[in-house]
Amino acid sequence: MMNLKGVDRMNVTSSNFISLGEKAVSAAEIISAALESANPFVAVKKAVQSLNSEVDFYSFDKVGLVSIGKAAVPMAGAALSALPGRISHSLIVTKSLLGKDDYDFSRSKILQGSHPVPDEKSIQAGREVLEFAKSFNKEDAILFLISGGASALVTNPVNGITLDDLQKITALLLSSGASINEINAVRKHLDTVKGGGLALAAAPAAFYSLILSDVPGNVLDVVASGPTVADTSTYGDALATLSKYDLKTRVPESILAILTDGASGILPETPKPGNPIFFKNRSLVIGSVEQAMQAAGDTARKIGYKVELLTPLLTGEASMQGKRLAGFLKQQVQNHKSGDPACCWVTGGETTVTLTGTGIGGRNQELALAAAIELEGVEGVSLITFATDGEDGQSPAAGAVVTGATCRLARSKGLDPVDFLSRHDSYSFFNAIDASITTGSTGTNVNDLAVLFLD
């Protein structure tokens, strides 16, 4: 297995892509550029300094900081650095404590939640975040730093919903094939932090949200389930998601009762656009997969590739997207003439996996395996998939590298690619042929990237 050096610097080395031969160095440079464009410390520090010139954080009686998500540690470190001596209290909730010793958190409280399924630590974090927000008044301000993963890391279920209920519905949704928009429409209506709930707790203080988006299209009320922004989804949308994926008879009765009562008007809706609590609120996207794609493309172009960014962004079943990208590459091979420049295509987004087996993997590796099967025997092509947070599903890998020779290599080792794909066991497949990309936590999270090459 290939390991990453210097994850605190978001470095990816050529050893992560050794199966690409001469292209390994180029691949490392391209992925590194994408990650650096989403460097949470740099993005937050720049945004806070710019925001302070407009709102003057030093004019408030008290300024608090709440940083939640997979990138919470470097984001918090950047804000504290940008506003020296101004932030009186800060609360940080994250998954990995990587890099925490790089910053002065002597006046900060750091908690760890669980991801992708919440646990007791996530609930404790949710309670503390809400109480923290409620401790500020109209003369104060709160700076919220939000990154992907916060939906599971920070949670406070509504009355009548137990942790077991929450864990069951989360697991069902994550394995159903539902999109992140659909998943979070449900979660926002079962939790008092999500769907503007944290904004309700913070009002009447002024509050500002800097958001590292891991959602295609940067839909603010979907990133981390939109804790500090107006919610555009409804109880009816949540019920529609359960119906669409045949989950109504499988979810705990308590959850179905809450959503049904909400859709009937018995329970109040989440705060919607136009609610006065958002009048002093401002939300800024400081990093996204689109920015990462652009940075990857710019670097590939400097290296010498003819570059194109592919849209629309990746959504839907990972295996279907893998087949589609492989089909695209095969078509490009047919059109490629001798003497034409080497080409690179960059895309990104978030796919889904409808689990029917017990294998180990994630959406990036599943996409790569489906692509590898379609590309078997095709020369001069390669594909990289990469989760920018360094974590693909339940596996220890971030993604995978495939070429036209990937399946031939696997078959020489007695491995059947189709069988592994049918069992959603992509990590076991790629790990066995040393084609998985293992980085550990990168400290950022702007969704997934796919980079395609044609010599």
Tab-separated table of C-alpha atoms in Angstrom:
chain	number	residue	atom	x	y	z
A	1	MET	CA	0.000	0.000	0.000
A	2	MET	CA	1.232	3.491	-0.853
A	3	ASN	CA	1.432	6.006	1.971
A	4	LEU	CA	1.465	9.776	2.039
A	5	LYS	CA	4.188	11.899	3.561
A	6	GLY	CA	3.482	15.321	4.935
A	7	VAL	CA	-0.306	15.195	5.154
A	8	ASP	CA	-0.146	18.323	7.281
A	9	ARG	CA	1.191	20.128	4.202
A	10	MET	CA	-1.383	18.433	1.981
A	11	ASN	CA	1.421	16.858	-0.061
A	12	VAL	CA	0.739	14.040	-2.495
A	13	THR	CA	3.849	12.275	-3.768
A	14	SER	CA	4.518	10.429	-6.998
A	15	SER	CA	4.652	7.169	-5.008
A	16	ASN	CA	0.878	7.417	-4.716
A	17	PHE	CA	0.629	6.964	-8.492
A	18	ILE	CA	3.518	4.608	-9.203
A	19	SER	CA	1.400	2.468	-11.548
A	20	LEU	CA	1.225	5.448	-13.927
A	21	GLY	CA	4.937	5.238	-14.665
A	22	GLU	CA	6.259	8.475	-16.153
A	23	LYS	CA	2.938	10.244	-15.471
A	24	ALA	CA	3.214	9.642	-11.708
A	25	VAL	CA	4.985	12.935	-11.040
A	26	SER	CA	2.490	14.880	-13.144
A	27	ALA	CA	-0.437	13.196	-11.397
A	28	ALA	CA	0.968	14.095	-7.979
A	29	GLU	CA	1.440	17.716	-9.020
A	30	ILE	CA	-2.101	17.947	-10.384
A	31	ILE	CA	-3.773	16.464	-7.302
A	32	SER	CA	-1.549	18.510	-4.977
A	33	ALA	CA	-2.582	21.702	-6.778
A	34	ALA	CA	-6.244	20.804	-6.349
A	35	LEU	CA	-5.777	20.209	-2.628
A	36	GLU	CA	-3.765	23.366	-2.126
A	37	SER	CA	-6.534	25.401	-3.761
A	38	ALA	CA	-8.783	24.119	-0.981
A	39	ASN	CA	-6.248	24.712	1.785
A	40	PRO	CA	-8.585	25.625	4.658
A	41	PHE	CA	-6.012	27.642	6.604
A	42	VAL	CA	-5.151	29.885	3.669
A	43	ALA	CA	-8.792	30.269	2.587
A	44	VAL	CA	-10.079	31.153	6.062
A	45	LYS	CA	-7.295	33.579	6.925
A	46	LYS	CA	-7.821	35.485	3.683
A	47	ALA	CA	-11.606	35.523	4.110
A	48	VAL	CA	-11.502	36.642	7.756
A	49	GLN	CA	-9.127	39.485	6.999
A	50	SER	CA	-11.354	40.640	4.158
A	51	LEU	CA	-14.519	40.291	6.231
A	52	ASN	CA	-12.989	42.183	9.160
A	53	SER	CA	-12.352	45.174	6.904
A	54	GLU	CA	-16.115	45.318	6.295
A	55	VAL	CA	-17.707	44.426	9.629
A	56	ASP	CA	-14.860	45.183	12.097
A	57	PHE	CA	-14.916	42.321	14.565
A	58	TYR	CA	-13.163	44.573	17.077
A	59	SER	CA	-16.332	46.704	17.368
A	60	PHE	CA	-18.372	43.962	19.066
A	61	ASP	CA	-18.495	43.441	22.813
A	62	LYS	CA	-17.563	39.803	22.441
A	63	VAL	CA	-16.646	37.552	19.517
A	64	GLY	CA	-16.977	33.781	19.618
A	65	LEU	CA	-15.743	31.139	17.215
A	66	VAL	CA	-17.396	27.834	16.310
A	67	SER	CA	-15.533	25.578	13.883
A	68	ILE	CA	-17.185	22.304	12.873
A	69	GLY	CA	-16.385	19.661	10.270
A	70	LYS	CA	-13.463	17.651	8.950
A	71	ALA	CA	-11.414	20.808	8.314
A	72	ALA	CA	-12.326	22.419	11.647
A	73	VAL	CA	-8.818	22.426	13.120
A	74	PRO	CA	-6.928	24.378	10.427
A	75	MET	CA	-9.958	26.617	9.832
A	76	ALA	CA	-10.051	27.573	13.505
A	77	GLY	CA	-6.293	28.067	13.595
A	78	ALA	CA	-6.524	30.471	10.670
A	79	ALA	CA	-9.312	32.558	12.216
A	80	LEU	CA	-7.482	32.871	15.524
A	81	SER	CA	-4.378	33.940	13.632
A	82	ALA	CA	-6.290	36.498	11.558
A	83	LEU	CA	-7.967	38.106	14.601
A	84	PRO	CA	-5.266	38.108	17.291
A	85	GLY	CA	-6.656	38.687	20.761
A	86	ARG	CA	-10.172	39.331	19.505
A	87	ILE	CA	-11.874	35.939	19.849
A	88	SER	CA	-12.787	35.396	23.490
A	89	HIS	CA	-13.957	31.798	23.280
A	90	SER	CA	-13.805	29.114	20.621
A	91	LEU	CA	-15.302	25.663	20.248
A	92	ILE	CA	-13.965	23.192	17.694
A	93	VAL	CA	-15.604	19.909	16.671
A	94	THR	CA	-13.832	17.644	14.215
A	95	LYS	CA	-13.079	14.047	13.313
A	96	SER	CA	-9.269	14.073	13.156
A	97	LEU	CA	-7.027	16.040	15.511
A	98	LEU	CA	-4.269	16.086	12.906
A	99	GLY	CA	-2.363	19.361	13.116
A	100	LYS	CA	-3.934	20.666	16.327
A	101	ASP	CA	-0.512	21.197	17.901
A	102	ASP	CA	0.371	23.608	15.085
A	103	TYR	CA	-1.948	26.275	16.509
A	104	ASP	CA	-2.486	28.099	19.783
A	105	PHE	CA	-5.716	26.571	21.060
A	106	SER	CA	-5.063	27.422	24.692
A	107	ARG	CA	-8.430	29.251	24.915
A	108	SER	CA	-10.291	26.757	22.754
A	109	LYS	CA	-12.243	23.645	23.538
A	110	ILE	CA	-11.780	20.806	21.072
A	111	LEU	CA	-14.245	17.933	20.757
A	112	GLN	CA	-14.333	14.904	18.491
A	113	GLY	CA	-17.492	13.562	16.940
A	114	SER	CA	-18.107	10.463	14.849
A	115	HIS	CA	-18.357	10.207	11.057
A	116	PRO	CA	-20.123	9.079	8.884
A	117	VAL	CA	-22.578	7.771	11.484
A	118	PRO	CA	-23.082	9.895	14.650
A	119	ASP	CA	-22.475	8.548	18.138
A	120	GLU	CA	-22.709	9.782	21.742
A	121	LYS	CA	-19.732	12.078	21.143
A	122	SER	CA	-21.593	13.680	18.245
A	123	ILE	CA	-24.615	14.334	20.456
A	124	GLN	CA	-22.463	15.805	23.225
A	125	ALA	CA	-20.823	18.038	20.637
A	126	GLY	CA	-24.217	19.128	19.353
A	127	ARG	CA	-25.401	20.100	22.832
A	128	GLU	CA	-22.242	22.057	23.547
A	129	VAL	CA	-22.339	23.885	20.218
A	130	LEU	CA	-25.942	24.973	20.821
A	131	GLU	CA	-25.221	26.124	24.380
A	132	PHE	CA	-22.147	27.984	23.182
A	133	ALA	CA	-24.168	29.845	20.526
A	134	LYS	CA	-26.876	30.760	23.046
A	135	SER	CA	-24.326	32.432	25.327
A	136	PHE	CA	-23.941	35.461	23.014
A	137	ASN	CA	-26.246	38.494	22.853
A	138	LYS	CA	-27.136	41.222	20.360
A	139	GLU	CA	-23.964	43.194	21.069
A	140	ASP	CA	-21.818	40.183	20.203
A	141	ALA	CA	-20.775	38.307	17.085
A	142	ILE	CA	-20.071	34.667	16.281
A	143	LEU	CA	-17.832	33.456	13.477
A	144	PHE	CA	-18.932	30.045	12.206
A	145	LEU	CA	-16.440	27.964	10.219
A	146	ILE	CA	-18.173	25.073	8.507
A	147	SER	CA	-16.813	22.166	6.487
A	148	GLY	CA	-18.122	18.847	5.265
A	149	GLY	CA	-18.682	16.048	7.740
A	150	ALA	CA	-20.359	18.257	10.325
A	151	SER	CA	-23.748	16.601	9.746
A	152	ALA	CA	-22.540	13.494	11.580
A	153	LEU	CA	-19.949	15.116	13.836
A	154	VAL	CA	-22.415	17.560	15.421
A	155	THR	CA	-25.986	16.486	16.111
A	156	ASN	CA	-28.814	17.048	18.558
A	157	PRO	CA	-31.858	14.928	17.729
A	158	VAL	CA	-35.310	16.421	18.215
A	159	ASN	CA	-37.472	15.201	21.093
A	160	GLY	CA	-38.628	11.652	20.516
A	161	ILE	CA	-35.608	10.603	18.451
A	162	THR	CA	-32.959	8.443	20.107
A	163	LEU	CA	-29.330	8.004	19.103
A	164	ASP	CA	-30.177	4.490	17.924
A	165	ASP	CA	-32.928	5.920	15.707
A	166	LEU	CA	-30.509	8.452	14.282
A	167	GLN	CA	-27.849	5.854	13.600
A	168	LYS	CA	-30.333	3.579	11.844
A	169	ILE	CA	-31.729	6.276	9.561
A	170	THR	CA	-28.217	7.555	8.768
A	171	ALA	CA	-26.981	4.084	7.811
A	172	LEU	CA	-30.090	3.442	5.687
A	173	LEU	CA	-29.762	6.735	3.850
A	174	LEU	CA	-26.040	6.354	3.211
A	175	SER	CA	-26.524	2.923	1.642
A	176	SER	CA	-29.704	3.741	-0.291
A	177	GLY	CA	-28.223	5.617	-3.234
A	178	ALA	CA	-29.856	8.877	-2.148
A	179	SER	CA	-28.068	12.116	-3.058
A	180	ILE	CA	-26.536	14.325	-0.379
A	181	ASN	CA	-29.345	16.843	-0.960
A	182	GLU	CA	-31.935	14.153	-0.253
A	183	ILE	CA	-30.068	12.726	2.729
A	184	ASN	CA	-29.709	16.123	4.345
A	185	ALA	CA	-33.361	17.044	3.717
A	186	VAL	CA	-34.171	14.188	6.098
A	187	ARG	CA	-31.445	14.937	8.615
A	188	LYS	CA	-32.359	18.636	8.822
A	189	HIS	CA	-35.847	17.744	10.063
A	190	LEU	CA	-34.680	15.374	12.774
A	191	ASP	CA	-32.105	17.614	14.434
A	192	THR	CA	-32.081	20.986	16.218
A	193	VAL	CA	-28.597	21.961	14.993
A	194	LYS	CA	-29.226	21.440	11.292
A	195	GLY	CA	-31.450	23.334	8.875
A	196	GLY	CA	-30.813	26.737	10.459
A	197	GLY	CA	-31.075	25.408	14.007
A	198	LEU	CA	-27.692	26.765	15.009
A	199	ALA	CA	-28.708	30.165	13.640
A	200	LEU	CA	-31.788	30.100	15.873
A	201	ALA	CA	-29.533	29.447	18.858
A	202	ALA	CA	-27.132	32.234	17.888
A	203	ALA	CA	-29.744	34.971	17.355
A	204	PRO	CA	-29.830	37.839	18.228
A	205	ALA	CA	-26.032	37.944	17.934
A	206	ALA	CA	-24.578	38.868	14.556
A	207	PHE	CA	-23.093	35.804	12.920
A	208	TYR	CA	-20.946	35.117	9.889
A	209	SER	CA	-20.356	31.755	8.226
A	210	LEU	CA	-17.298	30.801	6.187
A	211	ILE	CA	-18.055	27.587	4.351
A	212	LEU	CA	-15.739	25.040	2.772
A	213	SER	CA	-18.208	23.367	0.431
A	214	ASP	CA	-18.239	19.626	-0.200
A	215	VAL	CA	-21.523	19.788	-2.134
A	216	PRO	CA	-21.717	20.071	-5.934
A	217	GLY	CA	-23.166	23.467	-6.811
A	218	ASN	CA	-22.325	24.808	-3.321
A	219	VAL	CA	-25.917	24.656	-2.071
A	220	LEU	CA	-25.447	26.315	1.312
A	221	ASP	CA	-28.325	24.659	3.138
A	222	VAL	CA	-26.960	21.251	2.115
A	223	VAL	CA	-23.317	21.703	3.194
A	224	ALA	CA	-23.128	20.206	6.709
A	225	SER	CA	-26.956	20.228	6.598
A	226	GLY	CA	-27.006	24.043	6.656
A	227	PRO	CA	-26.785	24.790	10.407
A	228	THR	CA	-26.483	28.575	10.009
A	229	VAL	CA	-28.490	29.277	6.842
A	230	ALA	CA	-32.161	29.274	5.849
A	231	ASP	CA	-33.506	25.846	4.941
A	232	THR	CA	-35.174	25.440	1.551
A	233	SER	CA	-36.278	21.849	2.178
A	234	THR	CA	-39.436	20.716	3.984
A	235	TYR	CA	-40.815	17.821	5.988
A	236	GLY	CA	-42.601	16.859	2.790
A	237	ASP	CA	-39.277	16.627	0.973
A	238	ALA	CA	-37.924	14.376	3.713
A	239	LEU	CA	-40.928	12.045	3.423
A	240	ALA	CA	-40.571	12.034	-0.359
A	241	THR	CA	-36.969	10.847	0.017
A	242	LEU	CA	-38.040	7.955	2.223
A	243	SER	CA	-40.702	6.986	-0.303
A	244	LYS	CA	-38.358	7.281	-3.292
A	245	TYR	CA	-35.872	4.836	-1.791
A	246	ASP	CA	-38.457	2.477	-0.212
A	247	LEU	CA	-37.371	3.333	3.316
A	248	LYS	CA	-40.709	4.160	4.955
A	249	THR	CA	-41.216	0.625	6.242
A	250	ARG	CA	-37.575	0.301	7.315
A	251	VAL	CA	-37.016	3.467	9.346
A	252	PRO	CA	-37.807	3.609	13.080
A	253	GLU	CA	-41.476	4.459	13.765
A	254	SER	CA	-40.423	7.507	15.795
A	255	ILE	CA	-38.756	9.055	12.741
A	256	LEU	CA	-41.712	8.440	10.474
A	257	ALA	CA	-44.024	9.951	13.107
A	258	ILE	CA	-41.911	13.120	13.420
A	259	LEU	CA	-41.739	13.654	9.666
A	260	THR	CA	-45.452	12.947	9.214
A	261	ASP	CA	-46.437	15.356	11.981
A	262	GLY	CA	-44.168	17.992	10.480
A	263	ALA	CA	-45.627	17.575	7.010
A	264	SER	CA	-49.112	17.891	8.516
A	265	GLY	CA	-48.231	21.184	10.191
A	266	ILE	CA	-48.339	19.815	13.723
A	267	LEU	CA	-44.627	20.580	14.171
A	268	PRO	CA	-42.987	23.870	13.159
A	269	GLU	CA	-40.858	23.956	10.013
A	270	THR	CA	-37.162	24.781	9.993
A	271	PRO	CA	-36.380	28.520	9.530
A	272	LYS	CA	-36.913	29.576	5.916
A	273	PRO	CA	-35.547	32.362	3.682
A	274	GLY	CA	-36.826	35.733	4.880
A	275	ASN	CA	-36.722	34.800	8.555
A	276	PRO	CA	-35.463	37.854	10.532
A	277	ILE	CA	-32.769	35.802	12.259
A	278	PHE	CA	-30.789	35.861	9.004
A	279	PHE	CA	-30.870	39.647	8.516
A	280	LYS	CA	-27.467	40.115	10.164
A	281	ASN	CA	-26.156	36.807	8.861
A	282	ARG	CA	-23.669	36.532	6.036
A	283	SER	CA	-22.422	33.304	4.441
A	284	LEU	CA	-19.412	32.987	2.142
A	285	VAL	CA	-18.134	29.952	0.240
A	286	ILE	CA	-14.345	29.961	0.601
A	287	GLY	CA	-13.519	26.682	-1.162
A	288	SER	CA	-15.256	24.239	-3.498
A	289	VAL	CA	-14.719	21.346	-5.872
A	290	GLU	CA	-15.059	23.769	-8.783
A	291	GLN	CA	-12.059	25.718	-7.489
A	292	ALA	CA	-10.121	22.480	-7.008
A	293	MET	CA	-10.938	21.392	-10.562
A	294	GLN	CA	-9.735	24.723	-11.936
A	295	ALA	CA	-6.462	24.497	-10.015
A	296	ALA	CA	-5.898	20.921	-11.208
A	297	GLY	CA	-6.586	21.956	-14.779
A	298	ASP	CA	-4.277	24.969	-14.606
A	299	THR	CA	-1.433	22.794	-13.331
A	300	ALA	CA	-2.009	20.115	-15.967
A	301	ARG	CA	-1.912	22.831	-18.625
A	302	LYS	CA	1.417	24.162	-17.299
A	303	ILE	CA	2.837	20.645	-17.420
A	304	GLY	CA	1.954	20.466	-21.095
A	305	TYR	CA	-1.397	18.725	-21.341
A	306	LYS	CA	-4.279	19.884	-23.472
A	307	VAL	CA	-6.871	20.389	-20.724
A	308	GLU	CA	-10.651	20.419	-20.478
A	309	LEU	CA	-12.862	20.633	-17.395
A	310	LEU	CA	-15.827	18.279	-17.695
A	311	THR	CA	-19.330	19.288	-16.658
A	312	PRO	CA	-21.907	18.618	-15.393
A	313	LEU	CA	-20.364	17.519	-12.120
A	314	LEU	CA	-20.465	13.867	-11.122
A	315	THR	CA	-23.707	12.727	-9.487
A	316	GLY	CA	-25.697	9.501	-9.355
A	317	GLU	CA	-24.462	5.932	-9.012
A	318	ALA	CA	-20.674	5.687	-8.871
A	319	SER	CA	-20.491	2.602	-11.075
A	320	MET	CA	-22.587	4.244	-13.780
A	321	GLN	CA	-20.388	7.340	-13.714
A	322	GLY	CA	-17.311	5.108	-13.960
A	323	LYS	CA	-18.712	3.455	-17.071
A	324	ARG	CA	-19.622	6.848	-18.513
A	325	LEU	CA	-16.138	8.281	-17.991
A	326	ALA	CA	-14.587	5.133	-19.451
A	327	GLY	CA	-16.853	5.437	-22.477
A	328	PHE	CA	-15.782	9.050	-22.859
A	329	LEU	CA	-12.113	8.036	-22.776
A	330	LYS	CA	-12.619	5.300	-25.353
A	331	GLN	CA	-14.295	7.776	-27.674
A	332	GLN	CA	-11.358	10.154	-27.244
A	333	VAL	CA	-8.957	7.344	-28.137
A	334	GLN	CA	-10.795	6.815	-31.414
A	335	ASN	CA	-10.557	10.524	-32.224
A	336	HIS	CA	-6.916	10.875	-31.153
A	337	LYS	CA	-4.447	11.081	-34.034
A	338	SER	CA	-0.726	10.431	-34.071
A	339	GLY	CA	1.067	13.618	-33.121
A	340	ASP	CA	-1.857	15.055	-31.164
A	341	PRO	CA	-0.912	16.457	-27.740
A	342	ALA	CA	-1.446	14.452	-24.587
A	343	CYS	CA	-4.816	15.285	-23.046
A	344	CYS	CA	-6.111	15.682	-19.511
A	345	TRP	CA	-9.712	16.022	-18.391
A	346	VAL	CA	-10.721	17.034	-14.875
A	347	THR	CA	-14.101	16.627	-13.251
A	348	GLY	CA	-15.505	16.281	-9.756
A	349	GLY	CA	-18.620	16.017	-7.654
A	350	GLU	CA	-20.247	13.424	-5.444
A	351	THR	CA	-21.610	10.096	-6.571
A	352	THR	CA	-23.581	7.545	-4.577
A	353	VAL	CA	-23.413	3.812	-3.952
A	354	THR	CA	-26.460	1.644	-3.379
A	355	LEU	CA	-25.040	-1.081	-1.145
A	356	THR	CA	-26.105	-4.671	-1.679
A	357	GLY	CA	-23.007	-6.421	-0.382
A	358	THR	CA	-20.612	-6.301	2.550
A	359	GLY	CA	-17.455	-5.233	0.763
A	360	ILE	CA	-15.077	-2.431	1.722
A	361	GLY	CA	-14.725	0.634	-0.430
A	362	GLY	CA	-16.213	3.993	-1.245
A	363	ARG	CA	-17.711	5.899	-4.123
A	364	ASN	CA	-14.341	6.914	-5.591
A	365	GLN	CA	-12.983	3.382	-5.703
A	366	GLU	CA	-16.293	1.999	-6.955
A	367	LEU	CA	-16.241	4.505	-9.819
A	368	ALA	CA	-12.638	3.585	-10.601
A	369	LEU	CA	-13.346	-0.161	-10.607
A	370	ALA	CA	-16.315	0.237	-12.947
A	371	ALA	CA	-14.130	2.359	-15.237
A	372	ALA	CA	-11.295	-0.177	-15.131
A	373	ILE	CA	-13.604	-2.952	-16.326
A	374	GLU	CA	-14.762	-0.844	-19.269
A	375	LEU	CA	-11.205	0.242	-20.128
A	376	GLU	CA	-9.637	-3.228	-20.109
A	377	GLY	CA	-7.189	-3.530	-22.980
A	378	VAL	CA	-7.405	0.142	-24.004
A	379	GLU	CA	-3.914	1.573	-24.380
A	380	GLY	CA	-2.670	5.016	-23.478
A	381	VAL	CA	-5.424	5.894	-20.987
A	382	SER	CA	-5.535	6.275	-17.219
A	383	LEU	CA	-7.942	7.565	-14.608
A	384	ILE	CA	-7.515	8.777	-11.038
A	385	THR	CA	-10.294	9.177	-8.505
A	386	PHE	CA	-9.611	10.975	-5.246
A	387	ALA	CA	-11.630	12.019	-2.177
A	388	THR	CA	-10.211	15.405	-1.229
A	389	ASP	CA	-10.606	14.649	2.482
A	390	GLY	CA	-8.470	11.539	2.060
A	391	GLU	CA	-11.302	9.244	3.175
A	392	ASP	CA	-13.301	7.189	0.694
A	393	GLY	CA	-16.249	5.465	2.367
A	394	GLN	CA	-15.377	3.041	5.135
A	395	SER	CA	-12.013	2.170	3.586
A	396	PRO	CA	-8.599	3.544	4.567
A	397	ALA	CA	-7.999	4.735	0.992
A	398	ALA	CA	-8.723	8.079	-0.667
A	399	GLY	CA	-9.229	6.682	-4.153
A	400	ALA	CA	-7.591	4.593	-6.855
A	401	VAL	CA	-5.569	4.639	-10.063
A	402	VAL	CA	-6.629	2.634	-13.122
A	403	THR	CA	-5.282	2.076	-16.630
A	404	GLY	CA	-6.154	-0.202	-19.502
A	405	ALA	CA	-3.908	-2.822	-17.879
A	406	THR	CA	-5.529	-2.770	-14.409
A	407	CYS	CA	-7.922	-5.658	-14.950
A	408	ARG	CA	-5.299	-7.759	-16.753
A	409	LEU	CA	-3.010	-7.358	-13.751
A	410	ALA	CA	-5.824	-8.328	-11.396
A	411	ARG	CA	-6.726	-11.421	-13.399
A	412	SER	CA	-3.068	-12.508	-13.319
A	413	LYS	CA	-3.426	-12.554	-9.552
A	414	GLY	CA	-6.633	-14.575	-9.684
A	415	LEU	CA	-8.929	-11.626	-9.014
A	416	ASP	CA	-12.216	-11.153	-10.869
A	417	PRO	CA	-12.955	-7.407	-11.224
A	418	VAL	CA	-16.643	-7.961	-12.006
A	419	ASP	CA	-17.084	-10.057	-8.877
A	420	PHE	CA	-15.467	-7.395	-6.679
A	421	LEU	CA	-17.662	-4.691	-8.207
A	422	SER	CA	-20.820	-6.739	-7.656
A	423	ARG	CA	-19.904	-7.052	-3.969
A	424	HIS	CA	-18.951	-3.363	-3.644
A	425	ASP	CA	-15.513	-4.502	-2.512
A	426	SER	CA	-13.432	-2.053	-4.502
A	427	TYR	CA	-10.892	-1.331	-1.777
A	428	SER	CA	-9.955	-5.006	-1.423
A	429	PHE	CA	-9.519	-5.159	-5.198
A	430	PHE	CA	-7.274	-2.114	-5.544
A	431	ASN	CA	-5.312	-2.840	-2.386
A	432	ALA	CA	-4.457	-6.301	-3.700
A	433	ILE	CA	-2.873	-4.843	-6.853
A	434	ASP	CA	-1.283	-1.821	-5.113
A	435	ALA	CA	-3.477	0.666	-6.965
A	436	SER	CA	-5.271	2.252	-4.015
A	437	ILE	CA	-4.327	5.798	-3.024
A	438	THR	CA	-3.817	6.023	0.735
A	439	THR	CA	-3.182	9.475	2.172
A	440	GLY	CA	-4.869	9.700	5.543
A	441	SER	CA	-6.741	12.860	6.419
A	442	THR	CA	-5.768	15.794	4.202
A	443	GLY	CA	-7.253	18.437	6.484
A	444	THR	CA	-9.656	19.700	3.830
A	445	ASN	CA	-12.890	18.510	2.217
A	446	VAL	CA	-14.329	19.785	-1.070
A	447	ASN	CA	-15.737	16.519	-2.403
A	448	ASP	CA	-14.285	14.197	-5.026
A	449	LEU	CA	-12.050	14.618	-8.066
A	450	ALA	CA	-11.558	12.511	-11.171
A	451	VAL	CA	-8.640	13.126	-13.524
A	452	LEU	CA	-8.438	11.384	-16.904
A	453	PHE	CA	-5.373	11.099	-19.130
A	454	LEU	CA	-4.782	10.176	-22.753
A	455	ASP	CA	-1.206	9.957	-24.044
